[in-house]
Short mmCIF file of C-alpha atoms in Angstrom, two decimals:
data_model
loop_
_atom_site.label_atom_id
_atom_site.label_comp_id
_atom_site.label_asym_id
_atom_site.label_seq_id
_atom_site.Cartn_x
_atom_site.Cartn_y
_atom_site.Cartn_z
CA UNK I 4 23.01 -33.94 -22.12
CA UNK I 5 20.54 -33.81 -19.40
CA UNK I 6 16.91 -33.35 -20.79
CA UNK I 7 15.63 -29.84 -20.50
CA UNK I 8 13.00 -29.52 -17.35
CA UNK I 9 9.22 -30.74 -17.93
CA UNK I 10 7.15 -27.15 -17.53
CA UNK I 11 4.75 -25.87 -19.58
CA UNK I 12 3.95 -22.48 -20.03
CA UNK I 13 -0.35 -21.81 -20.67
CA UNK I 14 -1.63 -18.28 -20.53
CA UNK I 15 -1.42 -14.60 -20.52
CA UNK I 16 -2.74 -12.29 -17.61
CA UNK I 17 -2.31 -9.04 -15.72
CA UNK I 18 -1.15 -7.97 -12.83
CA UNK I 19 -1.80 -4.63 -10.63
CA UNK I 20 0.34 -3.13 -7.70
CA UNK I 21 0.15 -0.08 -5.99
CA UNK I 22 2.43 2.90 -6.09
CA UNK I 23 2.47 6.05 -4.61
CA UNK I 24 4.50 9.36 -3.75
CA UNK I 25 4.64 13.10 -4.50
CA UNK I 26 5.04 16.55 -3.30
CA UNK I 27 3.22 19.02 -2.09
CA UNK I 28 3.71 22.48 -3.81
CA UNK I 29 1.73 24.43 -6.11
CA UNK I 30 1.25 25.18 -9.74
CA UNK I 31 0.09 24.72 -12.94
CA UNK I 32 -2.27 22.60 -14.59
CA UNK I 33 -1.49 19.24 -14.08
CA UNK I 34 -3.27 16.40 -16.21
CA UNK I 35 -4.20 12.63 -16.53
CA UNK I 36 -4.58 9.26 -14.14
CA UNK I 37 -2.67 7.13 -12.64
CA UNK I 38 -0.59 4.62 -14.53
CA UNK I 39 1.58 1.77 -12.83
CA UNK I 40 4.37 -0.32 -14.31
CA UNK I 41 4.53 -4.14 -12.74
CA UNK I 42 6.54 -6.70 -12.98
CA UNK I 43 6.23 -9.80 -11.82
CA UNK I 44 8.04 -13.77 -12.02
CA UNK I 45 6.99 -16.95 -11.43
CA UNK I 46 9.43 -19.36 -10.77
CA UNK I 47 9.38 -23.04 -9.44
CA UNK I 48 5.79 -24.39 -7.93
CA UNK I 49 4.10 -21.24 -7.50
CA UNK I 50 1.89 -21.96 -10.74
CA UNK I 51 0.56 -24.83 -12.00
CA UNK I 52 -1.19 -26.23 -15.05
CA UNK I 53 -2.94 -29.15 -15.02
CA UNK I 54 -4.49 -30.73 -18.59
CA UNK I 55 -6.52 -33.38 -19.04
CA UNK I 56 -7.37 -33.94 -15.74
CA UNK I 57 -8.54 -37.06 -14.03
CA UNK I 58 -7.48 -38.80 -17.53
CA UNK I 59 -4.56 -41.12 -17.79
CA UNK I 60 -2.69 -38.08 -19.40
CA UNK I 61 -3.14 -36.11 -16.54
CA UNK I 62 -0.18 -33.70 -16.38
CA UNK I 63 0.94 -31.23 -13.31
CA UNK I 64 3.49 -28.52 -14.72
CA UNK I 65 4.78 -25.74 -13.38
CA UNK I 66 5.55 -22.96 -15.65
CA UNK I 67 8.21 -20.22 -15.63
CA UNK I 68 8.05 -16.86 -17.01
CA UNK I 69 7.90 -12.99 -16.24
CA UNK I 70 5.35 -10.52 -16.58
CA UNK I 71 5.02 -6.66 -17.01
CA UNK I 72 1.69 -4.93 -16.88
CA UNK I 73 0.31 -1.11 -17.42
CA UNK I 74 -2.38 -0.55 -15.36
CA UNK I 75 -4.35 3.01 -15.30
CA UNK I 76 -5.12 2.76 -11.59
CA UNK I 77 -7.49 5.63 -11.62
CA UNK I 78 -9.88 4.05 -14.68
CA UNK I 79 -9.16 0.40 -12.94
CA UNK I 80 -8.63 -1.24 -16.19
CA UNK I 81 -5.82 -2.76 -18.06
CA UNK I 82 -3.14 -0.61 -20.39
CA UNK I 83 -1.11 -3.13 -21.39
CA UNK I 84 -0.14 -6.85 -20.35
CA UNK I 85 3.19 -8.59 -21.35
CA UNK I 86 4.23 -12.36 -20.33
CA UNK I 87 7.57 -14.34 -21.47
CA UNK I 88 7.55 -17.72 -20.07
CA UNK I 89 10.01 -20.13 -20.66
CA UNK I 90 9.48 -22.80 -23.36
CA UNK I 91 8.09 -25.54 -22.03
CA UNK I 92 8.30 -29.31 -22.90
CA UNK I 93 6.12 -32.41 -22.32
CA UNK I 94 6.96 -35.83 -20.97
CA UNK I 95 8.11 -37.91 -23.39
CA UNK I 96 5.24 -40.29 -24.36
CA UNK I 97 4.33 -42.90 -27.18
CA UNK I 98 2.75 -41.89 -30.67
CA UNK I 99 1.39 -43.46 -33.59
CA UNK I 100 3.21 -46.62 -34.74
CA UNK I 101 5.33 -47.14 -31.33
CA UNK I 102 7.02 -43.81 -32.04
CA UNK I 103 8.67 -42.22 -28.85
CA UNK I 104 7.16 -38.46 -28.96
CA UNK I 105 7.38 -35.28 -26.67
CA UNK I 106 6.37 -31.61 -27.31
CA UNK I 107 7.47 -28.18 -27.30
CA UNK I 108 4.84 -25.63 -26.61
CA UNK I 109 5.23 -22.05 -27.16
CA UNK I 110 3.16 -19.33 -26.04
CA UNK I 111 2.22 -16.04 -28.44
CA UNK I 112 -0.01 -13.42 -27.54
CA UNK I 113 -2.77 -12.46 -30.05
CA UNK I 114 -3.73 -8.32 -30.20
CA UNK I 115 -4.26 -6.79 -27.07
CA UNK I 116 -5.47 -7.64 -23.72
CA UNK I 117 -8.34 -5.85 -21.55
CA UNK I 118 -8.89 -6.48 -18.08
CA UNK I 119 -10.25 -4.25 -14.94
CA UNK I 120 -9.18 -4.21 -11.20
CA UNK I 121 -11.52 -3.35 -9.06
CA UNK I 122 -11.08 -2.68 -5.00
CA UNK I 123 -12.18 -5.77 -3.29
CA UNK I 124 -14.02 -4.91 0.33
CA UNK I 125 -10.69 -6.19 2.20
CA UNK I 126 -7.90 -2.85 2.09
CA UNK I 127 -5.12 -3.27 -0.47
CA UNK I 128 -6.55 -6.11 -2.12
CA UNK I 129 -7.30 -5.72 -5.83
CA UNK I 130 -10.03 -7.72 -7.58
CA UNK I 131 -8.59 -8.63 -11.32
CA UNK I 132 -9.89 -9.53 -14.89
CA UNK I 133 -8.31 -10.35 -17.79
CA UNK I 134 -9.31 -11.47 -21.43
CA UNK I 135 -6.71 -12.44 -24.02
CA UNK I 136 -6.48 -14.99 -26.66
CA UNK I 137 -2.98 -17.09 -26.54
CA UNK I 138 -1.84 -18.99 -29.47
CA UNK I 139 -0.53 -22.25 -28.66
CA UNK I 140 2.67 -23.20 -30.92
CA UNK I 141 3.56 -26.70 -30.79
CA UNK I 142 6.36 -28.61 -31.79
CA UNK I 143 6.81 -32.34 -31.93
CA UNK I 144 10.33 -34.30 -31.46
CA UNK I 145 10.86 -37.73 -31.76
CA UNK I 146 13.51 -39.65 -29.66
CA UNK I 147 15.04 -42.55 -30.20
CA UNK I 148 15.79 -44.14 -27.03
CA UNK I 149 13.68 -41.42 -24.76
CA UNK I 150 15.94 -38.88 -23.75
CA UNK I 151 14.94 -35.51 -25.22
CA UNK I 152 17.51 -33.36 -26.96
CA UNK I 153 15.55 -30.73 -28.98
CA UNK I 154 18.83 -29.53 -30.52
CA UNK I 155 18.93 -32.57 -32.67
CA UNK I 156 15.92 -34.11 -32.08
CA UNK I 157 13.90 -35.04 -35.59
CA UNK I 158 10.78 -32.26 -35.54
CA UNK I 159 7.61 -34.29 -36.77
CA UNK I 160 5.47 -30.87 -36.91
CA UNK I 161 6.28 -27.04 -38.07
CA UNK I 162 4.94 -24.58 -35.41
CA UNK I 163 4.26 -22.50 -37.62
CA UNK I 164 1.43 -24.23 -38.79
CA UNK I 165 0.69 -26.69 -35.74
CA UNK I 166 -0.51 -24.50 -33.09
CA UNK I 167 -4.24 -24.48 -31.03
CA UNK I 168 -5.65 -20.59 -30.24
CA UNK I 169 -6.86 -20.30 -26.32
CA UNK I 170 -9.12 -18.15 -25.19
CA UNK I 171 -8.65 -17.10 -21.71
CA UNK I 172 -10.44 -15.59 -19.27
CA UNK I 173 -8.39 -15.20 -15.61
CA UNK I 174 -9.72 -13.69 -12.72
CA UNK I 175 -8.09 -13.16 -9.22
CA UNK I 176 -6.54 -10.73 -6.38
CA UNK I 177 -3.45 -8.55 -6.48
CA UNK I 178 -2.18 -7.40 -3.32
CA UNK I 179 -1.29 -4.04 -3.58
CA UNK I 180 0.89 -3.86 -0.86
CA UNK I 181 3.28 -7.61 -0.84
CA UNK I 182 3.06 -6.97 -4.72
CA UNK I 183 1.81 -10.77 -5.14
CA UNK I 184 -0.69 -11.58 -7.77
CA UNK I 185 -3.02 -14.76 -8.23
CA UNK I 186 -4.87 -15.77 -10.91
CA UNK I 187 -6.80 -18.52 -12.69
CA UNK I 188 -9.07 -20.52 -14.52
CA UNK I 189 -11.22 -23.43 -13.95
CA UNK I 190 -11.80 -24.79 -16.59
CA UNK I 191 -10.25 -23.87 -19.80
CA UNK I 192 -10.33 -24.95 -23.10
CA UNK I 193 -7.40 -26.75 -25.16
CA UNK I 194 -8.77 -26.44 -29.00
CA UNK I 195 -8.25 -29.87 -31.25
CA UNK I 196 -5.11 -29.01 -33.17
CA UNK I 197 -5.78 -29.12 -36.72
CA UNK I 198 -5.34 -31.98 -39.40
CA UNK I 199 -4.82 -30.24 -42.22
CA UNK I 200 -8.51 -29.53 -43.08
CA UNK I 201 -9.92 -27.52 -44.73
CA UNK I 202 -6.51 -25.41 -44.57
CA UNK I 203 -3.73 -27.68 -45.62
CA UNK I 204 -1.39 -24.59 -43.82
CA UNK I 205 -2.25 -25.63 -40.51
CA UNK I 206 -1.50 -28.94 -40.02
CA UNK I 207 0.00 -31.03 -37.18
CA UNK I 208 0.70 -34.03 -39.59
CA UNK I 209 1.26 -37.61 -38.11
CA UNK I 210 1.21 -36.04 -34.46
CA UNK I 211 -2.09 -34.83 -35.02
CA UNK I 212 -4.29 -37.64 -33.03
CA UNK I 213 -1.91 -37.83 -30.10
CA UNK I 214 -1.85 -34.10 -29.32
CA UNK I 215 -5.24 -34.30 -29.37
CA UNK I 216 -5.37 -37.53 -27.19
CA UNK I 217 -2.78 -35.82 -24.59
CA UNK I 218 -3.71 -32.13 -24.61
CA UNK I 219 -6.93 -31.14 -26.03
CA UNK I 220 -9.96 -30.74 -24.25
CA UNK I 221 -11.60 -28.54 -21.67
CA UNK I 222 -11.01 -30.03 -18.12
CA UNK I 223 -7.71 -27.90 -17.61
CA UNK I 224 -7.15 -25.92 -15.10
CA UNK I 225 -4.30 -23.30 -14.41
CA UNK I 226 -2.96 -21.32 -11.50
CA UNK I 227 -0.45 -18.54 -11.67
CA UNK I 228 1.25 -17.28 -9.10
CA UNK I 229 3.38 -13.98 -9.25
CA UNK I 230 5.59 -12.19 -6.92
CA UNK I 231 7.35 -8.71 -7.97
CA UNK I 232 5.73 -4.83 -7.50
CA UNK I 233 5.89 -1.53 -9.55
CA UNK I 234 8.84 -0.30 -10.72
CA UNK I 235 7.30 3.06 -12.02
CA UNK I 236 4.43 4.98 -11.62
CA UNK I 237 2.91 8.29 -13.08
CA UNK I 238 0.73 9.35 -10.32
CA UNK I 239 -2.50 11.97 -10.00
CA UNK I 240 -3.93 12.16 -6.34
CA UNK I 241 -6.79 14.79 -5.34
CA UNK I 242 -7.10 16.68 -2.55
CA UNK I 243 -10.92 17.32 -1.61
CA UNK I 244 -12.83 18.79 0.88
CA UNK I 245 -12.10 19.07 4.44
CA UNK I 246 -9.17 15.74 4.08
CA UNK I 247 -6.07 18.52 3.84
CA UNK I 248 -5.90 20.99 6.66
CA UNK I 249 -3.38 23.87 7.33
CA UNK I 250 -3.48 25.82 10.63
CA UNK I 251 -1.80 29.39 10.81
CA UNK I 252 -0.89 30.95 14.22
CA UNK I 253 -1.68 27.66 15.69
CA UNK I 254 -2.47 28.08 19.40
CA UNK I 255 -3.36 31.63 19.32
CA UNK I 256 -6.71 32.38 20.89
CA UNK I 257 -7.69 35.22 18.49
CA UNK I 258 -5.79 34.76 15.19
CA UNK I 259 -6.11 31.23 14.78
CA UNK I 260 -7.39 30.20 11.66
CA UNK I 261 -7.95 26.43 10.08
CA UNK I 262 -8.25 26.25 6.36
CA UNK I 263 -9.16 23.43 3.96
CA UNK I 264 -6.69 23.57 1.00
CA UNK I 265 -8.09 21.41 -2.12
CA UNK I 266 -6.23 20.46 -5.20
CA UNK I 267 -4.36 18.06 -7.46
CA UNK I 268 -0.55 16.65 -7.39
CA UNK I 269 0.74 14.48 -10.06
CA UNK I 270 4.35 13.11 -10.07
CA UNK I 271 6.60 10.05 -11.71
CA UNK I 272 7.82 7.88 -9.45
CA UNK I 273 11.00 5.40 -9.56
CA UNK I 274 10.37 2.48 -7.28
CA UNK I 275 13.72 1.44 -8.11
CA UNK I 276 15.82 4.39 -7.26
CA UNK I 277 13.57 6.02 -4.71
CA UNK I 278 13.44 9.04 -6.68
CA UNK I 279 10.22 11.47 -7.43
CA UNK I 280 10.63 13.66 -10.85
CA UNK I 281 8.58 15.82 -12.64
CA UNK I 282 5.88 16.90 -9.85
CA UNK I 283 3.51 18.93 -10.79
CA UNK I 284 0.91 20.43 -8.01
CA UNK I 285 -1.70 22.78 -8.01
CA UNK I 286 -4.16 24.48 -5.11
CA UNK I 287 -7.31 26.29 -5.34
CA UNK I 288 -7.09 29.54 -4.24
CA UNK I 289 -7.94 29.80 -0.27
CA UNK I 290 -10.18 33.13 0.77
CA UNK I 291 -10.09 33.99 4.60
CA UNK I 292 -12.69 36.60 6.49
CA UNK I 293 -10.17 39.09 7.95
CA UNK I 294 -10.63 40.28 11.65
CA UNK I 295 -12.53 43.74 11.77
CA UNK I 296 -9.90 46.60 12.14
CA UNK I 297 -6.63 44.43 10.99
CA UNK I 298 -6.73 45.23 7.72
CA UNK I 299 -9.28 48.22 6.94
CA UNK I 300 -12.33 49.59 8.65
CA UNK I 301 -14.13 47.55 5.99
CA UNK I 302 -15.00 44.20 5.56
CA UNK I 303 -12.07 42.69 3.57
CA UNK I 304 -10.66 39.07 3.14
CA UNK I 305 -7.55 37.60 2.12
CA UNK I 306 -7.42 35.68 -1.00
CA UNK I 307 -4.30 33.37 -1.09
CA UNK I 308 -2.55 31.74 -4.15
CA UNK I 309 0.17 29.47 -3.68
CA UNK I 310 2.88 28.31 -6.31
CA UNK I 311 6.29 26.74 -5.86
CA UNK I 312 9.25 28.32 -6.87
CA UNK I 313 11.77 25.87 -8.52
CA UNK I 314 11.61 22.69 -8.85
CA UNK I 315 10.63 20.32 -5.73
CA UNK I 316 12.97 17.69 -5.20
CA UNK I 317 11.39 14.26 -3.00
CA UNK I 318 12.69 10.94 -1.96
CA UNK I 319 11.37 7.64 -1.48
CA UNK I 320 12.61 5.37 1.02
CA UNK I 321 11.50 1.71 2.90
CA UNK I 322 9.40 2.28 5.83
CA UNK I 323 9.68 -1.42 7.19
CA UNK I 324 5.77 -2.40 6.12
CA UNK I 325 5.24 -4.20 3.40
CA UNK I 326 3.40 -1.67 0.74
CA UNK I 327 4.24 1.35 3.09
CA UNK I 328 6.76 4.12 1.41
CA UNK I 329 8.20 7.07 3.43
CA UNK I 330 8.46 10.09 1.50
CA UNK I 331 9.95 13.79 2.10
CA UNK I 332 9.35 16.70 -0.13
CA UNK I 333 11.67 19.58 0.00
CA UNK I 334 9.74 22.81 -1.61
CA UNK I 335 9.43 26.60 -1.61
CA UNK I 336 5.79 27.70 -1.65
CA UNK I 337 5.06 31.39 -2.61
CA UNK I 338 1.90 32.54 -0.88
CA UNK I 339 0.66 35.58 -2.79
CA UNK I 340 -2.08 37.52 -1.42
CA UNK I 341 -4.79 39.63 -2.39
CA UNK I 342 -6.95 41.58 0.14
CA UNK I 343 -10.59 42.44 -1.32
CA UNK I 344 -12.63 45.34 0.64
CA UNK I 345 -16.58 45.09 0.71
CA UNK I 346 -16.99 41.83 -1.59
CA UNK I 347 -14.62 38.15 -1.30
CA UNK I 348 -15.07 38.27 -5.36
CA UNK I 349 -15.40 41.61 -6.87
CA UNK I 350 -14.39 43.96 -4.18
CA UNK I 351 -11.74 46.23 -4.29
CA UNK I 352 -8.10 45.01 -4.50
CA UNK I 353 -5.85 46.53 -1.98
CA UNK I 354 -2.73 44.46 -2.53
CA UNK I 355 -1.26 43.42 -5.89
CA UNK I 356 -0.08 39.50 -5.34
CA UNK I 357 2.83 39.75 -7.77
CA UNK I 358 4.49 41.61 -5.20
CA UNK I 359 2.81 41.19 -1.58
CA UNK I 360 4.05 38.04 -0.97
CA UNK I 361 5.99 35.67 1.20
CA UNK I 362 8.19 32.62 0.51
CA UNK I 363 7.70 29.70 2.68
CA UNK I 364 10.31 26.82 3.33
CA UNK I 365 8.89 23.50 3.56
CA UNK I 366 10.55 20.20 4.64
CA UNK I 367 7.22 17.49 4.27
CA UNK I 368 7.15 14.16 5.59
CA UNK I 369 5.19 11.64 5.49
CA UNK I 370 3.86 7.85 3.39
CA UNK I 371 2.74 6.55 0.43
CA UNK I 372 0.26 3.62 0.99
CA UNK I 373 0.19 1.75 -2.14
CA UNK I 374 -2.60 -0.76 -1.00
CA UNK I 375 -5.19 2.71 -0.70
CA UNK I 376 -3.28 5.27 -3.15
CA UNK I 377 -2.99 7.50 -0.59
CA UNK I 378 -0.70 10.22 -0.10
CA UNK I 379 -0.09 11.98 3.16
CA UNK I 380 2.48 14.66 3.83
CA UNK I 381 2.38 16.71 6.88
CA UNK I 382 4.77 19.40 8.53
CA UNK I 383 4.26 20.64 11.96
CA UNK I 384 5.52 23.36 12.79
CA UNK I 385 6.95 25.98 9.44
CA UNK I 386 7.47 28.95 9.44
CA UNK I 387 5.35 32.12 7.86
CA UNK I 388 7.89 35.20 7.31
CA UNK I 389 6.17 38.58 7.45
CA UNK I 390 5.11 40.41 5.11
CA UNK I 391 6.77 43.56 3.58
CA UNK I 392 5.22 46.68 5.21
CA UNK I 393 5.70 48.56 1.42
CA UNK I 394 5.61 47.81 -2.10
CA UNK I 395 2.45 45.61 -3.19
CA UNK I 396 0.92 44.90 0.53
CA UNK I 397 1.06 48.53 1.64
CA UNK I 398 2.42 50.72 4.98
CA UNK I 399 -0.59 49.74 6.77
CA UNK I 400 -2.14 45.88 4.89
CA UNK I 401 1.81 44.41 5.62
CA UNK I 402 1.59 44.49 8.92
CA UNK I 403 -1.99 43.75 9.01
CA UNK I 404 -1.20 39.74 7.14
CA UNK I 405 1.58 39.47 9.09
CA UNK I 406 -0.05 39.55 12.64
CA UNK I 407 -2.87 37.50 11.04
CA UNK I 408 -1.01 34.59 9.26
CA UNK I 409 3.07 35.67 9.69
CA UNK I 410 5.11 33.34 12.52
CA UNK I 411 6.30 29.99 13.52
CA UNK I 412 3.34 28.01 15.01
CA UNK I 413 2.11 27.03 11.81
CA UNK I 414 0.99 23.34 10.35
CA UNK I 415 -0.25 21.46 7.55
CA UNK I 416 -1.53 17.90 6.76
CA UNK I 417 -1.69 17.00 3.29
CA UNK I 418 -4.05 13.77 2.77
CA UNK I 419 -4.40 13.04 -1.47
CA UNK I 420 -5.96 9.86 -2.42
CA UNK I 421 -5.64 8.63 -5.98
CA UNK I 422 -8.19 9.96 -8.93
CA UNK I 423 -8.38 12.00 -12.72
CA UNK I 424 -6.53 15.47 -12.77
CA UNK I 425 -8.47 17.66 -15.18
CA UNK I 426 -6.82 19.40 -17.70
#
């Protein structure tokens, strides 16, 4: 039997990765932040662990495990934080009374972790914190002639009652867009393991003074190294200000108009699969000065609502940069309108917007940059049908929209970067 591989597993952190991706239609009253899902493996040299260092029992191991974090990237702290790593096993080295020793150590989280990630001042790199306490569950084997076989190996300790608490405090970088995360500490602590006293239920036995020889102590250090990304997301972005633009009768010297939509867009997202569910996105309503004489001898304005009709369907695929997502959004927008006469608030409604209104096709492309959380989707040029000369816009107010907003030279840039949707 070949003895198992020398690695030692020593600590629990968090990781952080980017995400990203959405639609842009209109409705409801979407709530919350954004929450990622990461995963992430070590695997061969990328971490270390080094105890006892510059001591005889200096040890180098590398440890092997997985880990999946929940990260509310809006609030920039820590949901939740998950490792498994391997268990790991000591050289085999020489106890009391000539005794031919190594050890199993076993890693078990203790409550909850909390951490933060914060931006760092270089793009897509993540600052990142993490507190947890780790119990340290050891069990001793004795060998007879030095190879280890923990199958039938004698155990000298129970690990149930031979174990060392560490508290940990890692801090380090996550790049949100390779998905790699780095953390440490330098130095940490390795309790004494316990004797037996005062609590004769947490004792190490006759293995007692060489753990505490090899392993305890403070001047450890340790070094993990993940690789891996989301593989979910629930994501909130925020439109604000004069970031999201959409230009109607683009070109035209008298009738073009710029506007400044603002809102919220929140949507799950399947790294994975590529696929976008449950968006949800809302707009403020828009109010436009209307041109003297288009739609009444009186000073009116156009008050537009916009809301999707069905549900919007979009797709995530590679764009060839590492952190960079190409999305398209497939959506029908209904842009209801409402013309007010003498007042933009409390004037006089000359259109009724459950019926004097047009349905607009939209094919949106554009990324998902999960180093920045932003979100742009653009479409240049769609299409504004006219509006119906009867019914809710009126003989004379349908024609009036139409040869204000109605045509095919038509754009809009949708910019969102990541923050809380109210409720």
């Amino acid at each position: 039997m070949h003895p198992p591989r020398r690695r030692r597993a020593a600590a629990l952190l968090f990781a952080t990765s980017m995400l990203a991706a959405t639609v842009a239609a209109l409705l409801g009253s979407p709530a919350g932040a954004t929450t990622i899902t990461y995963v992430g493996r070590t695997s061969g040299t990328q971490s270390t662990v080094t105890t006892n260092r510059g001591s005889q029992f200096e040890r180098v191991i590398n440890p092997e495990g997985t880990i999946t974090a929940v990260l509310d990237d809006t609030a920039g702290t820590l949901v939740s934080a998950t490792t498994s790593f391997a268990p790991a096993f000591t050289p085999t080295f020489t106890g009391p009374f000539g005794l031919l020793l190594y050890v199993r150590a076993d890693l078990e989280q203790l409550g909850s972790s909390s951490g933060t990630a914060t931006p760092s001042s270089t793009s897509g790199i993540t600052n990142v914190a993490v507190t947890n306490t780790t119990r340290l569950r050891v069990t001793v084997y004795r060998t007879l002639d030095g190879t280890q076989r923990p199958a039938t190996d004698q155990k000298l300790t129970d690990p149930a009652k031979c174990y060392a608490d560490l508290s940990l405090r890692l801090t380090g970088t996550a790049n949100r867009r390779t998905g790699d995360l780095s953390v440490s500490q330098d130095p940490f602590t390795i309790p004494q393991f316990p004797n037996g006293t005062p609590d004769p239920a947490r004792t190490c036995g006759l293995a007692t003074g060489s753990l505490n020889q090899q392993l305890a102590g403070a001047n450890n250090s340790i070094v993990l190294n993940f690789t891996g990304g989301p593989t979910r997301a629930h994501y909130t972005g925020v439109s604000r200000g004069t970031s999201s633009t959409v230009v109607v009768r683009k070109g035209d010297p008298i009738f073009q108009r710029t506007l400044n939509p603002t809102g919220t867009i929140v949507a799950d997202i399947d790294f994975t699969t590529g696929a976008v569910t449950n968006t949800v996105a809302r707009f403020d309503p828009v109010t436009i000065k209307a041109l003297p004489g288009i739609l009444s001898s009186l000073p009116a304005w156009a008050r537009i609502n916009l809301t999707t009709i069905g549900t919007p369907t979009a797709t995530l695929t590679p764009s060839g940069t590492a952190g960079i997502d190409n999305i398209t959004v497939r959506t029908t927008a209904r842009m209801a309108v409402t013309v007010l006469a003498l007042d933009p608030n409390t004037g006089l409604k000359l259109t009724d917007p459950a019926r004097c209104f047009v349905d607009v096709a939209l094919t949106l492309q554009g990324t998902v940059d999960r180093g920045t959380d932003q979100l742009r989707l653009a479409q240049d040029p769609f299409r504004i049908p006219s509006f119906p000369a009867w019914g809710g816009c009126g003989l004379l107010l349908g024609p009036g929209l139409s040869l204000m907003v109605s045509g095919p030279a038509n754009s809009i840039s949708l910019n969102y970067v990541d923050g809380p949707v109210p409720a």
